[in-house]
Amino acid sequence: MQQQDRGPSTTAAAPVLVHQSTVTLRVNGEEHRLPDVDHRTVLLDLLRERLGLTGAKKGCDHGQCGACTVLQDGRRLNSCLQLAVACQNADVTTVEGLADGDRLHPLQEAFLERDAFQCGYCTPGQLCSALGVLAEAEQGHPSYVTPPGTDQVPVRLDATELRERLSGNLCRCGAYPRIVEAVEDVIR
């Protein structure tokens, strides 16, 4: 059976819908109003591509490695999973915002003193995660290894607690012992 030529199509192409919003957020203490943010843009891409803050890294792009860890409103966050439009009016801290001018944050100093990095790729995420861990413990948030019935505020952070709490941040170079030691130095 032969197909008949029906001539030019009379159906119009479906319009391409572009879903964009203006996002306002504070990053490292500075307010940014970003127009035309595609609703599919994740916070990591917004930080790196729109604001030029390349400290947070795109490692796995699935929230499994922690290289993209930043702090949002003081809590640890895998920025590769967080939609930027969901950060409206949020306070975001990246590794670039930890230092106070030329003075490094105590965690950054401890990482340097303990040689808690090798290639450095995971270090920004490790630093932000460690800062989040300190805040969580200070607020009394237990972890999987916190003994049951412990209502201690702050939660005591020993090496076991630190390893558990930092386990979402991978280091392919294996600098874990030094990272834990650096965080312990800051706690002391």
XYZ file of C-alpha atoms in Angstrom, residues 49 109 117 140 149 151 167 170 186:
9
model
C 28.825 29.579 36.489
C 44.583 26.549 59.361
C 44.589 17.320 51.902
C 22.963 18.482 70.191
C 19.870 8.001 75.400
C 20.980 13.963 75.594
C 31.489 9.925 55.959
C 34.852 11.179 49.975
C 39.798 22.864 66.176
